[in-house]
PDB file of C-alpha atoms in Angstrom:
ATOM      1  CA  MET A   1       0.000   0.000   0.000  1.00  0.00           C
ATOM      2  CA  LYS A   2       2.818   2.354   0.946  1.00  0.00           C
ATOM      3  CA  ARG A   3       4.637   1.459  -2.256  1.00  0.00           C
ATOM      4  CA  ASP A   4       1.498   2.203  -4.341  1.00  0.00           C
ATOM      5  CA  TRP A   5       1.206   5.618  -2.652  1.00  0.00           C
ATOM      6  CA  LYS A   6       4.831   6.471  -3.487  1.00  0.00           C
ATOM      7  CA  LEU A   7       4.289   5.449  -7.103  1.00  0.00           C
ATOM      8  CA  ALA A   8       1.098   7.512  -7.350  1.00  0.00           C
ATOM      9  CA  ARG A   9       2.885  10.512  -5.790  1.00  0.00           C
ATOM     10  CA  ALA A  10       5.735  10.193  -8.292  1.00  0.00           C
ATOM     11  CA  VAL A  11       3.285  10.078 -11.194  1.00  0.00           C
ATOM     12  CA  ILE A  12       1.490  13.182  -9.904  1.00  0.00           C
ATOM     13  CA  LEU A  13       4.767  15.089  -9.493  1.00  0.00           C
ATOM     14  CA  MET A  14       5.862  14.117 -12.990  1.00  0.00           C
ATOM     15  CA  GLY A  15       2.503  15.289 -14.330  1.00  0.00           C
ATOM     16  CA  VAL A  16       2.870  18.643 -12.591  1.00  0.00           C
ATOM     17  CA  PHE A  17       6.445  18.980 -13.915  1.00  0.00           C
ATOM     18  CA  PHE A  18       5.536  18.267 -17.540  1.00  0.00           C
ATOM     19  CA  ALA A  19       2.438  20.460 -17.322  1.00  0.00           C
ATOM     20  CA  GLY A  20       4.674  23.285 -16.172  1.00  0.00           C
ATOM     21  CA  CYS A  21       7.094  22.648 -19.038  1.00  0.00           C
ATOM     22  CA  PHE A  22       4.304  22.697 -21.603  1.00  0.00           C
ATOM     23  CA  THR A  23       2.902  25.885 -20.061  1.00  0.00           C
ATOM     24  CA  VAL A  24       6.295  27.607 -20.311  1.00  0.00           C
ATOM     25  CA  LEU A  25       6.769  26.333 -23.877  1.00  0.00           C
ATOM     26  CA  ALA A  26       3.322  27.540 -24.901  1.00  0.00           C
ATOM     27  CA  GLN A  27       3.955  30.904 -23.252  1.00  0.00           C
ATOM     28  CA  ASN A  28       7.308  31.245 -25.025  1.00  0.00           C
ATOM     29  CA  GLN A  29       5.682  30.416 -28.358  1.00  0.00           C
ATOM     30  CA  LYS A  30       2.971  32.971 -27.622  1.00  0.00           C
ATOM     31  CA  ASP A  31       5.541  35.620 -26.657  1.00  0.00           C
ATOM     32  CA  ASN A  32       7.614  34.900 -29.770  1.00  0.00           C
ATOM     33  CA  GLY A  33       4.628  35.465 -32.035  1.00  0.00           C
ATOM     34  CA  ALA A  34       3.193  38.432 -30.163  1.00  0.00           C
ATOM     35  CA  ILE A  35       3.741  41.753 -31.924  1.00  0.00           C
ATOM     36  CA  ALA A  36       4.681  44.664 -29.675  1.00  0.00           C
ATOM     37  CA  SER A  37       4.357  48.310 -30.703  1.00  0.00           C
ATOM     38  CA  ARG A  38       7.180  50.531 -29.439  1.00  0.00           C
ATOM     39  CA  THR A  39       8.845  53.906 -29.921  1.00  0.00           C
ATOM     40  CA  ALA A  40      12.516  54.869 -29.639  1.00  0.00           C
ATOM     41  CA  GLU A  41      14.704  57.938 -30.173  1.00  0.00           C
ATOM     42  CA  ALA A  42      16.831  57.591 -33.285  1.00  0.00           C
ATOM     43  CA  GLY A  43      18.631  60.180 -35.355  1.00  0.00           C
ATOM     44  CA  GLY A  44      17.028  63.068 -33.514  1.00  0.00           C
ATOM     45  CA  ILE A  45      13.422  61.894 -33.935  1.00  0.00           C
ATOM     46  CA  LYS A  46      11.056  59.330 -32.452  1.00  0.00           C
ATOM     47  CA  LEU A  47      10.633  56.233 -34.578  1.00  0.00           C
ATOM     48  CA  HIS A  48       7.700  53.884 -34.090  1.00  0.00           C
ATOM     49  CA  TYR A  49       8.334  50.197 -34.761  1.00  0.00           C
ATOM     50  CA  LEU A  50       6.745  46.770 -34.406  1.00  0.00           C
ATOM     51  CA  THR A  51       8.795  43.968 -32.903  1.00  0.00           C
ATOM     52  CA  ALA A  52       8.474  40.272 -32.109  1.00  0.00           C
ATOM     53  CA  GLY A  53      10.481  37.094 -31.687  1.00  0.00           C
ATOM     54  CA  HIS A  54      14.017  36.146 -30.653  1.00  0.00           C
ATOM     55  CA  GLY A  55      17.190  35.330 -32.544  1.00  0.00           C
ATOM     56  CA  PRO A  56      19.048  36.928 -35.477  1.00  0.00           C
ATOM     57  CA  VAL A  57      17.605  40.295 -36.464  1.00  0.00           C
ATOM     58  CA  VAL A  58      15.448  40.992 -39.515  1.00  0.00           C
ATOM     59  CA  ILE A  59      14.568  44.619 -40.297  1.00  0.00           C
ATOM     60  CA  LEU A  60      11.444  45.116 -42.446  1.00  0.00           C
ATOM     61  CA  LEU A  61      10.996  48.442 -44.262  1.00  0.00           C
ATOM     62  CA  HIS A  62       7.586  49.245 -45.749  1.00  0.00           C
ATOM     63  CA  GLY A  63       6.833  51.216 -48.905  1.00  0.00           C
ATOM     64  CA  TYR A  64       4.734  54.213 -49.886  1.00  0.00           C
ATOM     65  CA  ALA A  65       0.947  54.069 -49.397  1.00  0.00           C
ATOM     66  CA  GLU A  66       1.578  51.660 -46.507  1.00  0.00           C
ATOM     67  CA  THR A  67       3.129  51.600 -43.026  1.00  0.00           C
ATOM     68  CA  SER A  68       4.750  48.920 -40.868  1.00  0.00           C
ATOM     69  CA  ARG A  69       1.264  47.384 -40.723  1.00  0.00           C
ATOM     70  CA  MET A  70       1.959  45.717 -44.105  1.00  0.00           C
ATOM     71  CA  TRP A  71       4.315  43.249 -42.405  1.00  0.00           C
ATOM     72  CA  ARG A  72       1.854  41.960 -39.774  1.00  0.00           C
ATOM     73  CA  PRO A  73       0.949  38.770 -41.713  1.00  0.00           C
ATOM     74  CA  LEU A  74       4.652  37.928 -42.098  1.00  0.00           C
ATOM     75  CA  ILE A  75       5.985  38.893 -38.658  1.00  0.00           C
ATOM     76  CA  PRO A  76       4.641  35.868 -36.682  1.00  0.00           C
ATOM     77  CA  GLN A  77       6.275  33.477 -39.147  1.00  0.00           C
ATOM     78  CA  LEU A  78       9.623  35.244 -38.958  1.00  0.00           C
ATOM     79  CA  ALA A  79       9.346  35.566 -35.172  1.00  0.00           C
ATOM     80  CA  GLU A  80       9.670  31.791 -34.795  1.00  0.00           C
ATOM     81  CA  LYS A  81      13.389  32.114 -35.663  1.00  0.00           C
ATOM     82  CA  TYR A  82      14.219  35.813 -35.720  1.00  0.00           C
ATOM     83  CA  THR A  83      13.955  39.072 -33.835  1.00  0.00           C
ATOM     84  CA  VAL A  84      11.813  41.211 -36.127  1.00  0.00           C
ATOM     85  CA  ILE A  85      12.028  45.009 -36.223  1.00  0.00           C
ATOM     86  CA  ALA A  86       9.516  46.737 -38.531  1.00  0.00           C
ATOM     87  CA  PRO A  87       9.716  50.527 -38.239  1.00  0.00           C
ATOM     88  CA  ASP A  88       7.500  53.180 -39.740  1.00  0.00           C
ATOM     89  CA  LEU A  89       9.806  55.162 -42.024  1.00  0.00           C
ATOM     90  CA  PRO A  90      10.637  58.688 -40.787  1.00  0.00           C
ATOM     91  CA  GLY A  91       7.638  60.950 -41.381  1.00  0.00           C
ATOM     92  CA  ILE A  92       5.239  58.077 -42.078  1.00  0.00           C
ATOM     93  CA  GLY A  93       2.773  56.245 -39.829  1.00  0.00           C
ATOM     94  CA  ASP A  94       3.483  56.913 -36.165  1.00  0.00           C
ATOM     95  CA  SER A  95       7.110  57.947 -36.652  1.00  0.00           C
ATOM     96  CA  GLU A  96       7.947  61.592 -36.089  1.00  0.00           C
ATOM     97  CA  ILE A  97       8.263  63.919 -39.083  1.00  0.00           C
ATOM     98  CA  PRO A  98      11.876  65.123 -39.262  1.00  0.00           C
ATOM     99  CA  LYS A  99      12.649  68.729 -40.082  1.00  0.00           C
ATOM    100  CA  ASP A 100      15.083  67.542 -42.727  1.00  0.00           C
ATOM    101  CA  GLY A 101      16.325  64.326 -44.282  1.00  0.00           C
ATOM    102  CA  LEU A 102      13.195  62.897 -45.903  1.00  0.00           C
ATOM    103  CA  ASP A 103      15.247  60.935 -48.403  1.00  0.00           C
ATOM    104  CA  MET A 104      16.478  57.370 -48.761  1.00  0.00           C
ATOM    105  CA  LYS A 105      20.037  57.849 -47.550  1.00  0.00           C
ATOM    106  CA  SER A 106      19.046  59.876 -44.481  1.00  0.00           C
ATOM    107  CA  ALA A 107      16.216  57.477 -43.648  1.00  0.00           C
ATOM    108  CA  ALA A 108      18.689  54.573 -43.788  1.00  0.00           C
ATOM    109  CA  ILE A 109      20.976  56.368 -41.353  1.00  0.00           C
ATOM    110  CA  ARG A 110      18.072  56.907 -38.959  1.00  0.00           C
ATOM    111  CA  ILE A 111      17.055  53.245 -39.199  1.00  0.00           C
ATOM    112  CA  HIS A 112      20.676  52.369 -38.459  1.00  0.00           C
ATOM    113  CA  ASP A 113      20.559  54.686 -35.435  1.00  0.00           C
ATOM    114  CA  LEU A 114      17.458  52.804 -34.289  1.00  0.00           C
ATOM    115  CA  SER A 115      19.343  49.518 -34.690  1.00  0.00           C
ATOM    116  CA  LYS A 116      22.243  50.807 -32.610  1.00  0.00           C
ATOM    117  CA  SER A 117      19.891  52.065 -29.887  1.00  0.00           C
ATOM    118  CA  LEU A 118      18.463  48.526 -29.658  1.00  0.00           C
ATOM    119  CA  GLY A 119      21.925  46.972 -29.430  1.00  0.00           C
ATOM    120  CA  ILE A 120      21.752  45.455 -32.928  1.00  0.00           C
ATOM    121  CA  THR A 121      25.121  44.913 -34.606  1.00  0.00           C
ATOM    122  CA  LYS A 122      24.077  42.569 -37.453  1.00  0.00           C
ATOM    123  CA  SER A 123      20.824  42.334 -39.364  1.00  0.00           C
ATOM    124  CA  ARG A 124      19.091  41.074 -42.478  1.00  0.00           C
ATOM    125  CA  VAL A 125      17.297  43.944 -44.184  1.00  0.00           C
ATOM    126  CA  VAL A 126      14.127  43.699 -46.278  1.00  0.00           C
ATOM    127  CA  GLY A 127      12.502  46.587 -48.134  1.00  0.00           C
ATOM    128  CA  HIS A 128       9.472  47.046 -50.384  1.00  0.00           C
ATOM    129  CA  ASP A 129       8.846  50.017 -52.708  1.00  0.00           C
ATOM    130  CA  ILE A 130      10.565  53.114 -51.256  1.00  0.00           C
ATOM    131  CA  GLY A 131      11.526  50.859 -48.351  1.00  0.00           C
ATOM    132  CA  LEU A 132      13.572  48.887 -50.900  1.00  0.00           C
ATOM    133  CA  MET A 133      15.547  52.068 -51.604  1.00  0.00           C
ATOM    134  CA  VAL A 134      16.082  52.723 -47.912  1.00  0.00           C
ATOM    135  CA  ALA A 135      17.133  49.084 -47.485  1.00  0.00           C
ATOM    136  CA  TYR A 136      19.684  49.409 -50.298  1.00  0.00           C
ATOM    137  CA  ALA A 137      21.011  52.657 -48.802  1.00  0.00           C
ATOM    138  CA  TYR A 138      21.327  50.857 -45.445  1.00  0.00           C
ATOM    139  CA  ALA A 139      23.265  47.933 -46.916  1.00  0.00           C
ATOM    140  CA  ALA A 140      25.489  50.177 -49.053  1.00  0.00           C
ATOM    141  CA  GLN A 141      26.377  52.458 -46.147  1.00  0.00           C
ATOM    142  CA  PHE A 142      26.698  49.736 -43.510  1.00  0.00           C
ATOM    143  CA  PRO A 143      27.738  46.604 -45.424  1.00  0.00           C
ATOM    144  CA  ALA A 144      29.649  45.044 -42.512  1.00  0.00           C
ATOM    145  CA  GLU A 145      26.431  45.103 -40.453  1.00  0.00           C
ATOM    146  CA  THR A 146      24.135  43.780 -43.194  1.00  0.00           C
ATOM    147  CA  GLU A 147      24.032  39.972 -43.418  1.00  0.00           C
ATOM    148  CA  LYS A 148      21.480  39.722 -46.224  1.00  0.00           C
ATOM    149  CA  LEU A 149      19.426  42.160 -48.295  1.00  0.00           C
ATOM    150  CA  VAL A 150      15.990  41.746 -49.892  1.00  0.00           C
ATOM    151  CA  LEU A 151      14.756  44.183 -52.564  1.00  0.00           C
ATOM    152  CA  MET A 152      10.992  43.930 -53.215  1.00  0.00           C
ATOM    153  CA  ASP A 153       9.378  45.336 -56.368  1.00  0.00           C
ATOM    154  CA  ALA A 154      10.551  48.845 -57.134  1.00  0.00           C
ATOM    155  CA  PHE A 155      13.725  50.207 -58.690  1.00  0.00           C
ATOM    156  CA  LEU A 156      17.031  51.794 -57.759  1.00  0.00           C
ATOM    157  CA  PRO A 157      17.301  55.483 -58.762  1.00  0.00           C
ATOM    158  CA  GLY A 158      20.679  56.332 -60.271  1.00  0.00           C
ATOM    159  CA  VAL A 159      21.395  52.737 -61.341  1.00  0.00           C
ATOM    160  CA  LYS A 160      21.344  51.868 -65.068  1.00  0.00           C
ATOM    161  CA  GLY A 161      17.778  51.247 -66.223  1.00  0.00           C
ATOM    162  CA  TRP A 162      16.110  53.637 -63.798  1.00  0.00           C
ATOM    163  CA  GLU A 163      15.276  56.515 -66.168  1.00  0.00           C
ATOM    164  CA  PRO A 164      12.656  54.705 -68.295  1.00  0.00           C
ATOM    165  CA  ILE A 165      10.824  53.753 -65.103  1.00  0.00           C
ATOM    166  CA  TYR A 166      11.109  57.198 -63.521  1.00  0.00           C
ATOM    167  CA  ASN A 167       9.978  58.906 -66.749  1.00  0.00           C
ATOM    168  CA  SER A 168       7.137  56.491 -67.555  1.00  0.00           C
ATOM    169  CA  PRO A 169       3.698  58.175 -67.727  1.00  0.00           C
ATOM    170  CA  ASP A 170       2.360  55.160 -65.829  1.00  0.00           C
ATOM    171  CA  TYR A 171       4.173  56.512 -62.779  1.00  0.00           C
ATOM    172  CA  TRP A 172       2.943  60.109 -62.928  1.00  0.00           C
ATOM    173  CA  HIS A 173       2.813  60.187 -59.139  1.00  0.00           C
ATOM    174  CA  PHE A 174       6.623  60.400 -58.885  1.00  0.00           C
ATOM    175  CA  ARG A 175       6.387  64.131 -59.664  1.00  0.00           C
ATOM    176  CA  PHE A 176       2.998  64.730 -58.053  1.00  0.00           C
ATOM    177  CA  HIS A 177       3.893  66.682 -54.925  1.00  0.00           C
ATOM    178  CA  GLY A 178       3.795  70.253 -53.664  1.00  0.00           C
ATOM    179  CA  PRO A 179       1.116  72.695 -52.427  1.00  0.00           C
ATOM    180  CA  THR A 180      -1.329  72.281 -55.339  1.00  0.00           C
ATOM    181  CA  PRO A 181      -1.312  68.439 -55.365  1.00  0.00           C
ATOM    182  CA  GLU A 182      -1.610  68.565 -51.583  1.00  0.00           C
ATOM    183  CA  ALA A 183      -4.729  70.743 -51.843  1.00  0.00           C
ATOM    184  CA  LEU A 184      -6.206  68.488 -54.532  1.00  0.00           C
ATOM    185  CA  VAL A 185      -5.689  65.295 -52.512  1.00  0.00           C
ATOM    186  CA  LYS A 186      -6.834  66.671 -49.142  1.00  0.00           C
ATOM    187  CA  GLY A 187     -10.134  65.023 -48.231  1.00  0.00           C
ATOM    188  CA  ARG A 188      -9.790  62.665 -51.220  1.00  0.00           C
ATOM    189  CA  GLU A 189      -6.949  60.521 -49.890  1.00  0.00           C
ATOM    190  CA  ASP A 190      -8.960  57.342 -50.444  1.00  0.00           C
ATOM    191  CA  ILE A 191      -9.391  58.140 -54.154  1.00  0.00           C
ATOM    192  CA  TYR A 192      -5.706  59.014 -54.518  1.00  0.00           C
ATOM    193  CA  PHE A 193      -4.462  55.837 -52.832  1.00  0.00           C
ATOM    194  CA  ALA A 194      -6.960  53.643 -54.701  1.00  0.00           C
ATOM    195  CA  TYR A 195      -4.891  54.344 -57.822  1.00  0.00           C
ATOM    196  CA  PHE A 196      -1.849  52.736 -56.177  1.00  0.00           C
ATOM    197  CA  TRP A 197      -3.657  49.773 -54.697  1.00  0.00           C
ATOM    198  CA  ASN A 198      -5.810  49.044 -57.772  1.00  0.00           C
ATOM    199  CA  ASP A 199      -3.916  50.183 -60.858  1.00  0.00           C
ATOM    200  CA  LEU A 200      -0.521  48.893 -59.729  1.00  0.00           C
ATOM    201  CA  ALA A 201      -1.917  45.428 -58.946  1.00  0.00           C
ATOM    202  CA  ALA A 202      -2.168  42.583 -61.454  1.00  0.00           C
ATOM    203  CA  ASP A 203      -5.873  42.371 -60.592  1.00  0.00           C
ATOM    204  CA  LYS A 204      -7.434  45.506 -59.091  1.00  0.00           C
ATOM    205  CA  ASN A 205      -9.998  43.311 -57.336  1.00  0.00           C
ATOM    206  CA  HIS A 206      -7.287  41.277 -55.615  1.00  0.00           C
ATOM    207  CA  SER A 207      -5.020  43.654 -53.795  1.00  0.00           C
ATOM    208  CA  LEU A 208      -5.010  45.183 -50.314  1.00  0.00           C
ATOM    209  CA  PRO A 209      -7.802  44.267 -47.864  1.00  0.00           C
ATOM    210  CA  GLU A 210     -10.322  46.988 -47.031  1.00  0.00           C
ATOM    211  CA  ALA A 211      -9.247  47.193 -43.378  1.00  0.00           C
ATOM    212  CA  ASP A 212      -5.659  47.890 -44.432  1.00  0.00           C
ATOM    213  CA  ARG A 213      -6.784  50.517 -46.931  1.00  0.00           C
ATOM    214  CA  GLN A 214      -8.730  52.366 -44.269  1.00  0.00           C
ATOM    215  CA  ALA A 215      -5.790  52.231 -41.864  1.00  0.00           C
ATOM    216  CA  TYR A 216      -3.372  53.639 -44.450  1.00  0.00           C
ATOM    217  CA  VAL A 217      -5.751  56.404 -45.540  1.00  0.00           C
ATOM    218  CA  ALA A 218      -6.150  57.414 -41.895  1.00  0.00           C
ATOM    219  CA  ALA A 219      -2.369  57.404 -41.363  1.00  0.00           C
ATOM    220  CA  TYR A 220      -1.559  59.566 -44.397  1.00  0.00           C
ATOM    221  CA  SER A 221      -4.507  61.919 -43.808  1.00  0.00           C
ATOM    222  CA  LYS A 222      -3.061  63.242 -40.552  1.00  0.00           C
ATOM    223  CA  PRO A 223      -1.589  66.780 -40.658  1.00  0.00           C
ATOM    224  CA  GLY A 224       1.709  66.920 -42.514  1.00  0.00           C
ATOM    225  CA  ARG A 225       1.787  63.217 -43.339  1.00  0.00           C
ATOM    226  CA  MET A 226       1.003  63.390 -47.058  1.00  0.00           C
ATOM    227  CA  ARG A 227       3.672  66.045 -47.510  1.00  0.00           C
ATOM    228  CA  ALA A 228       6.186  63.949 -45.561  1.00  0.00           C
ATOM    229  CA  GLY A 229       5.502  60.871 -47.683  1.00  0.00           C
ATOM    230  CA  TRP A 230       5.915  62.910 -50.840  1.00  0.00           C
ATOM    231  CA  GLY A 231       9.249  64.099 -49.506  1.00  0.00           C
ATOM    232  CA  TYR A 232      10.740  60.765 -50.554  1.00  0.00           C
ATOM    233  CA  PHE A 233       9.520  61.311 -54.132  1.00  0.00           C
ATOM    234  CA  ALA A 234      10.789  64.883 -54.203  1.00  0.00           C
ATOM    235  CA  ALA A 235      14.238  63.633 -53.102  1.00  0.00           C
ATOM    236  CA  TRP A 236      14.650  61.182 -56.007  1.00  0.00           C
ATOM    237  CA  PRO A 237      16.967  63.390 -58.112  1.00  0.00           C
ATOM    238  CA  GLN A 238      19.323  63.601 -55.122  1.00  0.00           C
ATOM    239  CA  THR A 239      18.804  59.912 -54.343  1.00  0.00           C
ATOM    240  CA  ALA A 240      19.849  59.089 -57.912  1.00  0.00           C
ATOM    241  CA  LYS A 241      23.130  60.933 -57.345  1.00  0.00           C
ATOM    242  CA  ASP A 242      23.599  59.202 -53.975  1.00  0.00           C
ATOM    243  CA  PHE A 243      22.930  55.731 -55.392  1.00  0.00           C
ATOM    244  CA  GLU A 244      25.123  56.279 -58.439  1.00  0.00           C
ATOM    245  CA  GLU A 245      27.995  56.918 -56.056  1.00  0.00           C
ATOM    246  CA  LEU A 246      27.107  54.092 -53.653  1.00  0.00           C
ATOM    247  CA  SER A 247      26.748  51.569 -56.481  1.00  0.00           C
ATOM    248  CA  ARG A 248      30.396  52.015 -57.470  1.00  0.00           C
ATOM    249  CA  THR A 249      31.191  49.648 -54.605  1.00  0.00           C
ATOM    250  CA  LYS A 250      29.342  46.390 -55.200  1.00  0.00           C
ATOM    251  CA  LEU A 251      27.545  44.703 -52.329  1.00  0.00           C
ATOM    252  CA  THR A 252      28.981  41.306 -51.399  1.00  0.00           C
ATOM    253  CA  MET A 253      26.298  40.000 -49.017  1.00  0.00           C
ATOM    254  CA  PRO A 254      23.586  37.698 -50.477  1.00  0.00           C
ATOM    255  CA  VAL A 255      20.864  39.748 -52.176  1.00  0.00           C
ATOM    256  CA  LEU A 256      17.351  38.651 -53.137  1.00  0.00           C
ATOM    257  CA  SER A 257      15.462  40.617 -55.790  1.00  0.00           C
ATOM    258  CA  ILE A 258      11.774  39.734 -55.793  1.00  0.00           C
ATOM    259  CA  GLY A 259       8.942  41.376 -57.696  1.00  0.00           C
ATOM    260  CA  GLY A 260       5.796  40.828 -59.702  1.00  0.00           C
ATOM    261  CA  ASP A 261       5.759  39.748 -63.341  1.00  0.00           C
ATOM    262  CA  LYS A 262       3.141  42.439 -64.008  1.00  0.00           C
ATOM    263  CA  SER A 263       5.268  45.059 -62.297  1.00  0.00           C
ATOM    264  CA  LEU A 264       8.995  45.700 -61.825  1.00  0.00           C
ATOM    265  CA  GLY A 265      10.232  42.201 -61.001  1.00  0.00           C
ATOM    266  CA  VAL A 266      12.350  41.837 -64.156  1.00  0.00           C
ATOM    267  CA  PRO A 267      14.025  45.293 -64.313  1.00  0.00           C
ATOM    268  CA  LEU A 268      14.697  45.229 -60.580  1.00  0.00           C
ATOM    269  CA  GLY A 269      16.511  41.910 -60.955  1.00  0.00           C
ATOM    270  CA  GLU A 270      18.689  43.389 -63.708  1.00  0.00           C
ATOM    271  CA  GLN A 271      19.546  46.370 -61.519  1.00  0.00           C
ATOM    272  CA  ALA A 272      20.327  44.174 -58.520  1.00  0.00           C
ATOM    273  CA  LYS A 273      22.961  42.337 -60.550  1.00  0.00           C
ATOM    274  CA  LEU A 274      24.634  45.670 -61.292  1.00  0.00           C
ATOM    275  CA  VAL A 275      24.992  46.638 -57.633  1.00  0.00           C
ATOM    276  CA  ALA A 276      25.769  43.264 -56.015  1.00  0.00           C
ATOM    277  CA  THR A 277      27.896  40.187 -56.703  1.00  0.00           C
ATOM    278  CA  ASN A 278      25.683  37.510 -55.121  1.00  0.00           C
ATOM    279  CA  VAL A 279      22.123  37.952 -56.399  1.00  0.00           C
ATOM    280  CA  GLN A 280      19.089  35.679 -56.557  1.00  0.00           C
ATOM    281  CA  VAL A 281      16.168  36.903 -58.686  1.00  0.00           C
ATOM    282  CA  ILE A 282      12.579  35.738 -58.200  1.00  0.00           C
ATOM    283  CA  VAL A 283       9.711  37.008 -60.351  1.00  0.00           C
ATOM    284  CA  ILE A 284       6.299  36.163 -58.875  1.00  0.00           C
ATOM    285  CA  SER A 285       3.682  35.100 -61.446  1.00  0.00           C
ATOM    286  CA  ASN A 286       0.314  36.846 -61.624  1.00  0.00           C
ATOM    287  CA  ALA A 287       1.472  39.632 -59.331  1.00  0.00           C
ATOM    288  CA  GLY A 288       1.701  43.367 -59.631  1.00  0.00           C
ATOM    289  CA  HIS A 289       3.429  45.730 -57.236  1.00  0.00           C
ATOM    290  CA  TRP A 290       1.805  44.454 -54.017  1.00  0.00           C
ATOM    291  CA  ILE A 291       3.372  41.001 -54.063  1.00  0.00           C
ATOM    292  CA  LEU A 292       2.964  40.354 -50.334  1.00  0.00           C
ATOM    293  CA  GLU A 293      -0.782  41.002 -50.549  1.00  0.00           C
ATOM    294  CA  GLU A 294      -1.423  39.671 -54.072  1.00  0.00           C
ATOM    295  CA  GLN A 295       0.545  36.429 -53.787  1.00  0.00           C
ATOM    296  CA  PRO A 296       1.189  36.066 -50.038  1.00  0.00           C
ATOM    297  CA  ARG A 297       2.109  32.378 -49.917  1.00  0.00           C
ATOM    298  CA  GLU A 298       4.661  32.484 -52.729  1.00  0.00           C
ATOM    299  CA  THR A 299       6.177  35.726 -51.450  1.00  0.00           C
ATOM    300  CA  MET A 300       6.404  34.621 -47.828  1.00  0.00           C
ATOM    301  CA  ASP A 301       7.866  31.239 -48.779  1.00  0.00           C
ATOM    302  CA  ALA A 302      10.558  32.942 -50.855  1.00  0.00           C
ATOM    303  CA  LEU A 303      11.423  35.355 -48.051  1.00  0.00           C
ATOM    304  CA  LEU A 304      11.532  32.667 -45.380  1.00  0.00           C
ATOM    305  CA  LYS A 305      13.722  30.418 -47.543  1.00  0.00           C
ATOM    306  CA  PHE A 306      16.179  33.218 -48.362  1.00  0.00           C
ATOM    307  CA  LEU A 307      16.420  34.641 -44.876  1.00  0.00           C
TER     308      LEU A 307
END
C-alpha cells in the first residue's frame, strides 16, 4: 500500500512537472509570435516600430501608401526564428516627421541609429517600394552590419535602367507633390491611394484588404503626413546621385530581388545584378506591385527560404 502511494505521488509530481514545461513552452511560443508596438529615439526623432520574436535580427521596411502594418501577416512566421524590427519610415505612420532628411540615404541612417539604440550589430534587411531604396542605402552604407538584403518590387534610382521607369507616364505620381497636389488630394486621400492599390496590382480586385486601406488612408490623412511621404519622391533626383555613387562599390552580401511579373520584377533583378555580386532573382507570377498582398504564400515562402 505504501509502495502504491509512493508510485502515485511520483506520477502526480511528474505530471505537474511536464504540465509546467508545456505551459512555459506555450507561453514562449505565444511571446515569440506576439507583436509589440514601441517607440525609440533615433537620429534626432522618435521612430515607431513593431517587434516580435528572438534570434538573429530581420529589419522590415515598408513602402509608400503603406506603413509597418503591411508586415503583420509575415511577422509571426519570422518571429519563430528571428527578432523582427519593422519601423515606420521617418515621417510616415506613427514615426515623427523630421525637419530635414526625408530621403532614402538619411532614412537609412536613422534606421541604423534605431538599430544601434536597440543593441543590434548585425541584421538582415528587407525593403518594399521606397523601403527597398532605404534598405539598399542601409546595406550600401553599412555593409559590414548587413548579413542579407531583400529588394521587393521597385527600382534603384541612379542605377542603369532607372530613367525609363522614372519617366514612364504610368508613374505620374513620382512628380505629383507640392502645395497644389496637396490641396487636390486633401479630403480625397482614399481616391488618390486607390490608384496605387488598384492600378498597380495585377488584378485591381485582388489587392489590399479593405481594413488595411482604411488604416493607411487614416495614417496619411493626418496633418503633414502626405507632404512627408511625398518628400521621398521629391528627393529622387538627389537619391539618384547618392545611389550612383554608392553603387560604385558592389555589395557582397547575399541579395534577393523579388517582384511581380506584371510590375517591376524583371528590371529590378537586372539592376540588382549591377549593384551586387551575389544575387538571386525571383519574379512572382500573376502579381503586380503588391506582391505580399497579391501572392502572399509564394512571397512569404521565398522570403523565409532566403532569410
